[in-house]
Amino acid sequence: MTNDTKNGRGSRARGMGVAALRGLALALVTLPGAVLCFVLSLVSIALIPIGVGLVTTPWVLTGVRAFADWRRALAAEWGGVRIPSAYRPLPRGANPWTRTFGMLGDPATWRDLRWLPVDMTAGFVTALLPAVLLYYPLQGFAIAAGLWQPFADSAAGTYWYGFVPVRDQTSALGAGALALVLLFLAHFYTARLLDAHFRLTRAVLGPNQGELAERVRVLTETRRDAVDTSAAELRRIERDLHDGAQARLVAVGMDLGTIEALLDKDPAKARELIGQARKSSVEALSELRELVRGIHPPVLAERGLGDAVRALALRLPVVTEVNVDLPGRAEAPVESAAYFAVSEVLTNAVKHSGADRIWVDLHHTDGHLRATVSDNGKGGAVIEAGSGLAGVERRLGTFDGVLAVSSPAGGPTMVTMEIPCALS
């Protein structure tokens, strides 16, 4: 027997053992965990009409999501099966009513609840079978080795090993033969059964074709919006350069030519034109700086989103408090999208809300960058075609981000922006 053959068999035996242990661990957790989550969910949702469920349901469903996400992680780590997690984000600080019906309105929530009964039945069986195939034959070999008497005595003379009745040594050898067959099957099916468990989990927990089609449609729209926005931004930059800085620089060049001709003939007029050229050059430089800040603020590139938003708040005519809790930096495109989204929302608040105080909160949690802009103005902000908020929604959609607006008549207004991302 070659070393490669020995190594291959050793690797297969280790794989069987690992699959059986993992399946047993999953079975021990699957049944009680799924039953507990399912029962608590049903009870909590049933209590919504009397008000108790409004408080308990978000906590229970958060626990269900954590249980499902843990199983997704195990499927990826133990089985190489990727199961996307597609929960809709909820605004930070939302009241119990918003959180409850926001979670119940999420298709992923009902997918989790459908998965729990499957997990406590078929999921439990497919998790337990790998361990049964590997460990149950050990009992059969023990019976065949002569230890059948204690089993038979405990069963009043006849002990059933599978479908083999064990009454004496001959029937015990039959149990040993069955154990050998089971071990042979375990050699081929232990790892496959565990893989079947994870694939069953993906089939129920994973998004369906309709959701995937909707996802493709949304991505197509956001990509088209991103292209249109980039083209419009390029046209704006070209227009600003042509009508602003470029025109001023041309005027400076003409003034310098006139100055050169007047230096000897009319020094006083030349000095006047020099002052005019200096003023035009300062204005052109200022316009270029504003243009650059509109493309990508230097402070954003150098010091990150938090300091860029603080600098933005200092230029507002309304008192603005900025709270930043970002332990790292997101990728440059994400930071840029978040910065200009916050800038647009702040501009809307200053122009239309009538507020005398604005609060900005930036933080990163659960793999999402969240920016919340609140004001004490008159409210009434809505997302409608052609509005600044609609533009913000399109900008965030390019990065799978979402925009939520709470702005009842009379105020206050709270705008929450969220972009999935990791921090470096």
Short mmCIF file of C-alpha atoms in Angstrom, two decimals:
data_model
loop_
_atom_site.label_atom_id
_atom_site.label_comp_id
_atom_site.label_asym_id
_atom_site.label_seq_id
_atom_site.Cartn_x
_atom_site.Cartn_y
_atom_site.Cartn_z
CA MET A 1 0.00 0.00 0.00
CA THR A 2 1.49 3.33 -1.06
CA ASN A 3 1.82 6.36 1.20
CA ASP A 4 -0.63 8.29 -1.01
CA THR A 5 -3.26 5.59 -0.51
CA LYS A 6 -2.71 5.59 3.25
CA ASN A 7 -2.90 9.39 3.37
CA GLY A 8 -6.07 9.38 1.28
CA ARG A 9 -7.78 6.87 3.55
CA GLY A 10 -6.61 8.74 6.63
CA SER A 11 -7.95 11.97 5.23
CA ARG A 12 -11.31 10.32 4.42
CA ALA A 13 -11.53 8.86 7.94
CA ARG A 14 -10.80 12.28 9.49
CA GLY A 15 -13.40 13.86 7.24
CA MET A 16 -15.98 11.30 8.37
CA GLY A 17 -15.18 11.94 12.02
CA VAL A 18 -15.31 15.72 11.65
CA ALA A 19 -18.61 15.58 9.73
CA ALA A 20 -20.15 13.29 12.35
CA LEU A 21 -19.06 15.53 15.23
CA ARG A 22 -20.28 18.67 13.50
CA GLY A 23 -23.59 17.01 12.62
CA LEU A 24 -24.08 15.88 16.20
CA ALA A 25 -23.31 19.37 17.52
CA LEU A 26 -25.75 20.90 15.02
CA ALA A 27 -28.47 18.40 15.95
CA LEU A 28 -28.07 19.18 19.64
CA VAL A 29 -28.50 22.90 18.93
CA THR A 30 -30.93 22.77 15.98
CA LEU A 31 -33.91 21.23 17.71
CA PRO A 32 -34.06 23.30 20.92
CA GLY A 33 -32.86 26.50 19.23
CA ALA A 34 -35.36 26.32 16.37
CA VAL A 35 -38.25 25.32 18.64
CA LEU A 36 -37.49 28.16 21.08
CA CYS A 37 -37.20 30.79 18.34
CA PHE A 38 -40.36 29.59 16.59
CA VAL A 39 -42.52 29.47 19.72
CA LEU A 40 -41.33 32.86 20.99
CA SER A 41 -41.95 34.40 17.56
CA LEU A 42 -45.50 33.06 17.33
CA VAL A 43 -46.37 34.16 20.87
CA SER A 44 -44.83 37.61 20.44
CA ILE A 45 -46.55 38.28 17.09
CA ALA A 46 -49.86 37.08 18.54
CA LEU A 47 -49.50 39.64 21.38
CA ILE A 48 -49.11 42.61 18.99
CA PRO A 49 -52.86 43.50 19.03
CA ILE A 50 -52.77 44.07 22.81
CA GLY A 51 -49.55 46.09 22.65
CA VAL A 52 -47.19 43.70 24.42
CA GLY A 53 -45.93 42.33 21.11
CA LEU A 54 -44.87 45.81 19.96
CA VAL A 55 -42.21 45.72 22.66
CA THR A 56 -41.23 42.06 22.52
CA THR A 57 -41.37 41.34 18.77
CA PRO A 58 -38.30 43.39 17.74
CA TRP A 59 -36.22 41.67 20.42
CA VAL A 60 -37.49 38.20 19.51
CA LEU A 61 -36.99 38.72 15.77
CA THR A 62 -33.53 40.13 16.41
CA GLY A 63 -32.75 36.87 18.23
CA VAL A 64 -34.15 34.86 15.32
CA ARG A 65 -31.95 36.82 12.92
CA ALA A 66 -28.91 36.21 15.10
CA PHE A 67 -29.69 32.47 15.17
CA ALA A 68 -30.14 32.42 11.37
CA ASP A 69 -26.94 34.43 10.81
CA TRP A 70 -25.03 32.02 13.04
CA ARG A 71 -26.26 29.14 10.90
CA ARG A 72 -25.25 31.04 7.77
CA ALA A 73 -21.77 31.44 9.21
CA LEU A 74 -21.57 27.70 10.00
CA ALA A 75 -22.78 26.82 6.51
CA ALA A 76 -20.00 28.92 5.00
CA GLU A 77 -17.28 27.73 7.41
CA TRP A 78 -18.17 24.03 7.67
CA GLY A 79 -19.81 23.36 4.32
CA GLY A 80 -18.56 26.09 1.98
CA VAL A 81 -22.22 26.99 1.33
CA ARG A 82 -22.76 30.76 1.08
CA ILE A 83 -26.19 32.01 2.20
CA PRO A 84 -26.71 35.76 1.67
CA SER A 85 -28.16 37.77 4.54
CA ALA A 86 -30.54 40.33 3.05
CA TYR A 87 -32.28 42.04 5.96
CA ARG A 88 -33.59 45.52 5.41
CA PRO A 89 -31.92 48.04 7.75
CA LEU A 90 -33.98 49.87 10.35
CA PRO A 91 -33.48 53.53 11.31
CA ARG A 92 -31.41 53.94 14.45
CA GLY A 93 -33.53 55.04 17.38
CA ALA A 94 -36.82 54.05 15.72
CA ASN A 95 -39.81 53.63 18.02
CA PRO A 96 -41.21 50.14 18.80
CA TRP A 97 -44.06 50.52 16.28
CA THR A 98 -41.64 51.36 13.44
CA ARG A 99 -39.22 48.59 14.41
CA THR A 100 -41.95 45.95 14.75
CA PHE A 101 -43.70 46.61 11.46
CA GLY A 102 -40.43 47.38 9.70
CA MET A 103 -39.19 43.90 10.59
CA LEU A 104 -42.53 42.24 9.83
CA GLY A 105 -42.59 43.99 6.45
CA ASP A 106 -39.22 42.51 5.54
CA PRO A 107 -39.52 39.36 3.37
CA ALA A 108 -36.33 38.03 5.00
CA THR A 109 -38.15 37.91 8.36
CA TRP A 110 -40.86 35.60 7.01
CA ARG A 111 -38.20 33.53 5.29
CA ASP A 112 -36.57 33.01 8.69
CA LEU A 113 -39.89 32.03 10.25
CA ARG A 114 -40.58 29.52 7.45
CA TRP A 115 -37.11 28.09 7.93
CA LEU A 116 -37.50 27.37 11.65
CA PRO A 117 -40.06 24.49 11.28
CA VAL A 118 -37.95 23.00 8.49
CA ASP A 119 -34.84 23.27 10.65
CA MET A 120 -36.44 21.55 13.63
CA THR A 121 -37.59 18.60 11.44
CA ALA A 122 -35.70 17.89 8.21
CA GLY A 123 -32.76 20.00 9.35
CA PHE A 124 -32.51 18.05 12.60
CA VAL A 125 -32.62 14.71 10.76
CA THR A 126 -30.00 15.64 8.15
CA ALA A 127 -27.72 16.96 10.89
CA LEU A 128 -28.11 13.85 13.06
CA LEU A 129 -27.74 11.20 10.33
CA PRO A 130 -23.96 11.69 9.81
CA ALA A 131 -23.38 10.97 13.51
CA VAL A 132 -25.78 7.99 13.43
CA LEU A 133 -24.05 6.44 10.41
CA LEU A 134 -20.64 6.67 12.09
CA TYR A 135 -21.40 5.99 15.76
CA TYR A 136 -24.31 3.54 15.59
CA PRO A 137 -22.11 0.81 14.01
CA LEU A 138 -19.87 0.95 17.10
CA GLN A 139 -22.74 -0.47 19.14
CA GLY A 140 -23.28 -3.22 16.55
CA PHE A 141 -19.61 -4.23 16.72
CA ALA A 142 -19.80 -4.31 20.52
CA ILE A 143 -22.85 -6.60 20.32
CA ALA A 144 -21.13 -8.88 17.81
CA ALA A 145 -18.04 -9.03 20.03
CA GLY A 146 -20.09 -10.79 22.74
CA LEU A 147 -21.61 -7.90 24.65
CA TRP A 148 -25.11 -8.70 23.42
CA GLN A 149 -26.29 -10.20 26.71
CA PRO A 150 -26.63 -6.91 28.67
CA PHE A 151 -28.59 -5.39 25.77
CA ALA A 152 -30.85 -8.43 25.52
CA ASP A 153 -31.42 -8.52 29.28
CA SER A 154 -32.37 -4.84 29.33
CA ALA A 155 -34.92 -5.50 26.55
CA ALA A 156 -36.53 -8.56 28.20
CA GLY A 157 -34.71 -11.12 26.07
CA THR A 158 -34.77 -9.49 22.60
CA TYR A 159 -32.85 -6.34 21.71
CA TRP A 160 -33.47 -4.79 18.32
CA TYR A 161 -30.39 -3.46 16.60
CA GLY A 162 -31.89 -1.71 13.63
CA PHE A 163 -34.14 -4.37 12.10
CA VAL A 164 -32.07 -7.30 13.53
CA PRO A 165 -33.50 -8.99 16.68
CA VAL A 166 -30.59 -9.92 18.98
CA ARG A 167 -31.28 -12.96 21.20
CA ASP A 168 -28.05 -14.98 21.01
CA GLN A 169 -24.53 -14.86 19.62
CA THR A 170 -25.67 -15.84 16.12
CA SER A 171 -28.13 -12.97 15.88
CA ALA A 172 -25.45 -10.76 17.46
CA LEU A 173 -23.21 -11.55 14.48
CA GLY A 174 -26.10 -10.43 12.27
CA ALA A 175 -26.09 -7.13 14.13
CA GLY A 176 -22.35 -6.90 13.48
CA ALA A 177 -22.97 -7.48 9.74
CA LEU A 178 -25.54 -4.67 9.71
CA ALA A 179 -23.07 -2.43 11.53
CA LEU A 180 -20.49 -3.18 8.85
CA VAL A 181 -22.96 -2.19 6.13
CA LEU A 182 -23.77 1.05 7.98
CA LEU A 183 -20.08 1.84 8.34
CA PHE A 184 -19.60 1.21 4.62
CA LEU A 185 -22.43 3.66 3.89
CA ALA A 186 -20.93 6.13 6.34
CA HIS A 187 -17.71 6.04 4.33
CA PHE A 188 -19.57 7.50 1.34
CA TYR A 189 -22.46 9.47 2.81
CA THR A 190 -21.41 11.04 6.13
CA ALA A 191 -19.93 14.19 4.61
CA ARG A 192 -22.62 14.27 1.90
CA LEU A 193 -25.43 14.23 4.44
CA LEU A 194 -23.90 17.16 6.31
CA ASP A 195 -23.57 18.99 3.00
CA ALA A 196 -27.25 18.19 2.31
CA HIS A 197 -28.12 19.81 5.64
CA PHE A 198 -26.40 23.05 4.66
CA ARG A 199 -27.94 23.00 1.18
CA LEU A 200 -31.36 22.53 2.72
CA THR A 201 -30.67 25.54 4.93
CA ARG A 202 -29.69 27.59 1.88
CA ALA A 203 -32.76 26.48 -0.05
CA VAL A 204 -35.06 27.86 2.66
CA LEU A 205 -33.03 30.79 4.02
CA GLY A 206 -31.61 32.02 0.72
CA PRO A 207 -33.45 34.63 -1.39
CA ASN A 208 -35.81 33.23 -4.03
CA GLN A 209 -35.76 33.91 -7.76
CA GLY A 210 -38.29 36.71 -7.49
CA GLU A 211 -36.14 38.53 -4.95
CA LEU A 212 -33.06 37.99 -7.08
CA ALA A 213 -34.86 39.38 -10.12
CA GLU A 214 -35.93 42.41 -8.10
CA ARG A 215 -32.36 42.77 -6.91
CA VAL A 216 -31.08 42.76 -10.50
CA ARG A 217 -33.71 45.35 -11.45
CA VAL A 218 -32.71 47.64 -8.59
CA LEU A 219 -29.01 47.28 -9.40
CA THR A 220 -29.72 48.06 -13.05
CA GLU A 221 -31.63 51.20 -12.09
CA THR A 222 -29.02 52.38 -9.61
CA ARG A 223 -26.24 51.78 -12.12
CA ARG A 224 -28.13 53.80 -14.73
CA ASP A 225 -28.73 56.55 -12.17
CA ALA A 226 -25.03 56.54 -11.28
CA VAL A 227 -24.07 56.92 -14.94
CA ASP A 228 -26.59 59.74 -15.45
CA THR A 229 -25.45 61.46 -12.26
CA SER A 230 -21.79 61.22 -13.27
CA ALA A 231 -22.58 62.65 -16.72
CA ALA A 232 -24.55 65.52 -15.17
CA GLU A 233 -21.75 66.17 -12.69
CA LEU A 234 -19.21 66.27 -15.50
CA ARG A 235 -21.35 68.76 -17.41
CA ARG A 236 -21.67 70.91 -14.28
CA ILE A 237 -17.90 70.94 -13.79
CA GLU A 238 -17.33 71.87 -17.41
CA ARG A 239 -19.93 74.64 -17.18
CA ASP A 240 -18.49 76.01 -13.94
CA LEU A 241 -14.98 76.00 -15.39
CA HIS A 242 -16.12 77.67 -18.62
CA ASP A 243 -18.33 80.31 -17.04
CA GLY A 244 -16.27 80.96 -13.93
CA ALA A 245 -12.57 80.36 -13.50
CA GLN A 246 -11.79 80.08 -17.21
CA ALA A 247 -13.50 83.39 -18.02
CA ARG A 248 -11.69 85.14 -15.18
CA LEU A 249 -8.32 83.73 -16.23
CA VAL A 250 -8.94 84.91 -19.83
CA ALA A 251 -9.75 88.35 -18.46
CA VAL A 252 -6.53 88.33 -16.41
CA GLY A 253 -4.56 87.46 -19.54
CA MET A 254 -6.15 90.33 -21.45
CA ASP A 255 -5.49 92.73 -18.58
CA LEU A 256 -1.84 91.67 -18.49
CA GLY A 257 -1.54 92.34 -22.22
CA THR A 258 -3.05 95.82 -21.78
CA ILE A 259 -0.78 96.48 -18.79
CA GLU A 260 2.25 95.58 -20.86
CA ALA A 261 1.23 98.15 -23.50
CA LEU A 262 0.44 100.89 -20.91
CA LEU A 263 3.51 100.58 -18.67
CA ASP A 264 5.37 103.33 -20.51
CA LYS A 265 2.44 105.40 -21.81
CA ASP A 266 0.10 105.51 -18.79
CA PRO A 267 1.63 104.04 -15.58
CA ALA A 268 -1.36 105.09 -13.47
CA LYS A 269 -3.78 103.20 -15.67
CA ALA A 270 -1.39 100.23 -15.69
CA ARG A 271 -1.35 100.16 -11.89
CA GLU A 272 -5.15 100.24 -11.85
CA LEU A 273 -5.29 97.28 -14.23
CA ILE A 274 -2.70 95.39 -12.12
CA GLY A 275 -5.00 95.70 -9.09
CA GLN A 276 -7.93 94.53 -11.20
CA ALA A 277 -5.93 91.55 -12.49
CA ARG A 278 -4.88 90.65 -8.94
CA LYS A 279 -8.52 90.74 -7.81
CA SER A 280 -9.61 88.60 -10.77
CA SER A 281 -6.87 86.05 -10.05
CA VAL A 282 -7.94 85.81 -6.39
CA GLU A 283 -11.57 85.29 -7.42
CA ALA A 284 -10.54 82.66 -9.97
CA LEU A 285 -8.52 80.82 -7.33
CA SER A 286 -11.44 80.95 -4.92
CA GLU A 287 -13.80 79.55 -7.57
CA LEU A 288 -11.34 76.75 -8.35
CA ARG A 289 -11.15 75.87 -4.68
CA GLU A 290 -14.94 75.76 -4.43
CA LEU A 291 -15.05 73.61 -7.55
CA VAL A 292 -12.48 71.20 -6.12
CA ARG A 293 -14.39 71.09 -2.83
CA GLY A 294 -17.53 70.20 -4.79
CA ILE A 295 -15.74 67.35 -6.56
CA HIS A 296 -13.91 65.89 -3.57
CA PRO A 297 -13.14 68.04 -0.51
CA PRO A 298 -9.44 67.91 0.45
CA VAL A 299 -10.35 67.49 4.13
CA LEU A 300 -12.35 64.37 3.20
CA ALA A 301 -9.37 62.80 1.47
CA GLU A 302 -6.89 63.82 4.16
CA ARG A 303 -8.81 63.42 7.43
CA GLY A 304 -11.85 61.28 6.68
CA LEU A 305 -15.62 61.56 6.77
CA GLY A 306 -15.98 62.69 10.38
CA ASP A 307 -13.75 65.76 10.09
CA ALA A 308 -15.16 66.57 6.64
CA VAL A 309 -18.72 66.69 8.04
CA ARG A 310 -17.50 68.78 11.01
CA ALA A 311 -15.92 71.24 8.56
CA LEU A 312 -19.16 71.28 6.58
CA ALA A 313 -21.17 72.03 9.72
CA LEU A 314 -18.94 75.00 10.60
CA ARG A 315 -19.94 76.74 7.35
CA LEU A 316 -23.70 76.44 8.01
CA PRO A 317 -25.70 79.45 9.25
CA VAL A 318 -27.59 77.18 11.69
CA VAL A 319 -26.12 75.83 14.93
CA THR A 320 -25.11 72.25 14.11
CA GLU A 321 -23.85 69.56 16.50
CA VAL A 322 -21.86 66.69 15.02
CA ASN A 323 -21.31 63.40 16.83
CA VAL A 324 -18.88 60.96 15.20
CA ASP A 325 -18.18 57.38 16.27
CA LEU A 326 -16.14 55.85 13.43
CA PRO A 327 -13.27 53.57 14.52
CA GLY A 328 -11.82 53.54 11.01
CA ARG A 329 -12.32 54.76 7.46
CA ALA A 330 -14.53 53.42 4.71
CA GLU A 331 -13.45 53.17 1.09
CA ALA A 332 -13.07 56.51 -0.68
CA PRO A 333 -16.19 56.14 -2.92
CA VAL A 334 -18.34 55.28 0.09
CA GLU A 335 -16.99 58.21 2.10
CA SER A 336 -17.61 60.53 -0.84
CA ALA A 337 -21.19 59.30 -1.30
CA ALA A 338 -21.91 59.65 2.43
CA TYR A 339 -20.37 63.14 2.56
CA PHE A 340 -22.36 64.54 -0.34
CA ALA A 341 -25.54 62.84 0.90
CA VAL A 342 -25.13 64.50 4.31
CA SER A 343 -24.28 67.79 2.58
CA GLU A 344 -27.48 67.68 0.50
CA VAL A 345 -29.63 66.85 3.53
CA LEU A 346 -28.05 69.68 5.54
CA THR A 347 -28.61 72.09 2.66
CA ASN A 348 -32.29 71.09 2.52
CA ALA A 349 -32.61 71.53 6.29
CA VAL A 350 -31.12 75.02 6.18
CA LYS A 351 -33.24 76.11 3.18
CA HIS A 352 -36.61 74.59 3.93
CA SER A 353 -37.01 73.42 7.53
CA GLY A 354 -36.88 76.74 9.37
CA ALA A 355 -34.87 74.99 12.08
CA ASP A 356 -32.57 76.80 14.47
CA ARG A 357 -30.68 73.68 15.49
CA ILE A 358 -29.41 70.61 13.60
CA TRP A 359 -27.85 67.41 14.88
CA VAL A 360 -25.65 65.06 12.83
CA ASP A 361 -24.72 61.57 14.04
CA LEU A 362 -22.20 59.35 12.23
CA HIS A 363 -21.44 55.82 13.39
CA HIS A 364 -20.68 52.34 12.11
CA THR A 365 -22.50 49.27 13.39
CA ASP A 366 -23.50 45.83 12.10
CA GLY A 367 -21.42 46.33 8.95
CA HIS A 368 -23.24 49.55 8.00
CA LEU A 369 -22.22 53.20 7.94
CA ARG A 370 -25.15 55.20 9.32
CA ALA A 371 -25.59 58.96 9.10
CA THR A 372 -28.55 60.62 10.83
CA VAL A 373 -29.45 64.27 10.34
CA SER A 374 -32.13 65.67 12.66
CA ASP A 375 -33.55 69.17 13.03
CA ASN A 376 -36.19 70.94 15.10
CA GLY A 377 -37.86 72.56 12.11
CA LYS A 378 -41.41 72.51 10.76
CA GLY A 379 -41.20 69.05 9.16
CA GLY A 380 -43.02 67.96 6.03
CA ALA A 381 -39.96 66.64 4.18
CA VAL A 382 -40.82 63.93 1.63
CA ILE A 383 -38.98 61.93 -0.98
CA GLU A 384 -40.49 62.88 -4.33
CA ALA A 385 -39.31 63.03 -7.92
CA GLY A 386 -37.00 65.95 -8.57
CA SER A 387 -36.37 66.68 -4.89
CA GLY A 388 -32.99 66.77 -3.22
CA LEU A 389 -33.90 63.76 -1.10
CA ALA A 390 -34.69 61.75 -4.23
CA GLY A 391 -31.20 62.58 -5.50
CA VAL A 392 -29.73 61.45 -2.18
CA GLU A 393 -31.67 58.18 -2.42
CA ARG A 394 -30.28 57.57 -5.92
CA ARG A 395 -26.74 58.35 -4.76
CA LEU A 396 -27.01 55.92 -1.84
CA GLY A 397 -28.66 53.27 -4.03
CA THR A 398 -25.48 53.03 -6.09
CA PHE A 399 -23.82 51.50 -2.99
CA ASP A 400 -26.86 49.43 -1.89
CA GLY A 401 -27.60 52.16 0.60
CA VAL A 402 -31.03 53.22 1.85
CA LEU A 403 -32.66 56.47 2.91
CA ALA A 404 -35.37 56.75 5.57
CA VAL A 405 -37.22 59.98 6.32
CA SER A 406 -39.37 60.72 9.36
CA SER A 407 -40.82 64.23 9.06
CA PRO A 408 -44.34 64.70 10.40
CA ALA A 409 -46.05 68.05 9.92
CA GLY A 410 -44.80 70.37 12.64
CA GLY A 411 -41.53 68.50 12.95
CA PRO A 412 -39.10 67.35 13.99
CA THR A 413 -37.39 65.82 10.97
CA MET A 414 -34.99 62.88 11.07
CA VAL A 415 -33.25 61.64 7.93
CA THR A 416 -31.30 58.38 8.23
CA MET A 417 -28.83 57.26 5.57
CA GLU A 418 -27.21 53.84 5.63
CA ILE A 419 -24.55 52.25 3.43
CA PRO A 420 -23.24 48.70 3.90
CA CYS A 421 -19.45 48.83 4.15
CA ALA A 422 -16.43 47.80 6.20
CA LEU A 423 -14.01 50.15 7.94
CA SER A 424 -10.27 49.85 7.61
#
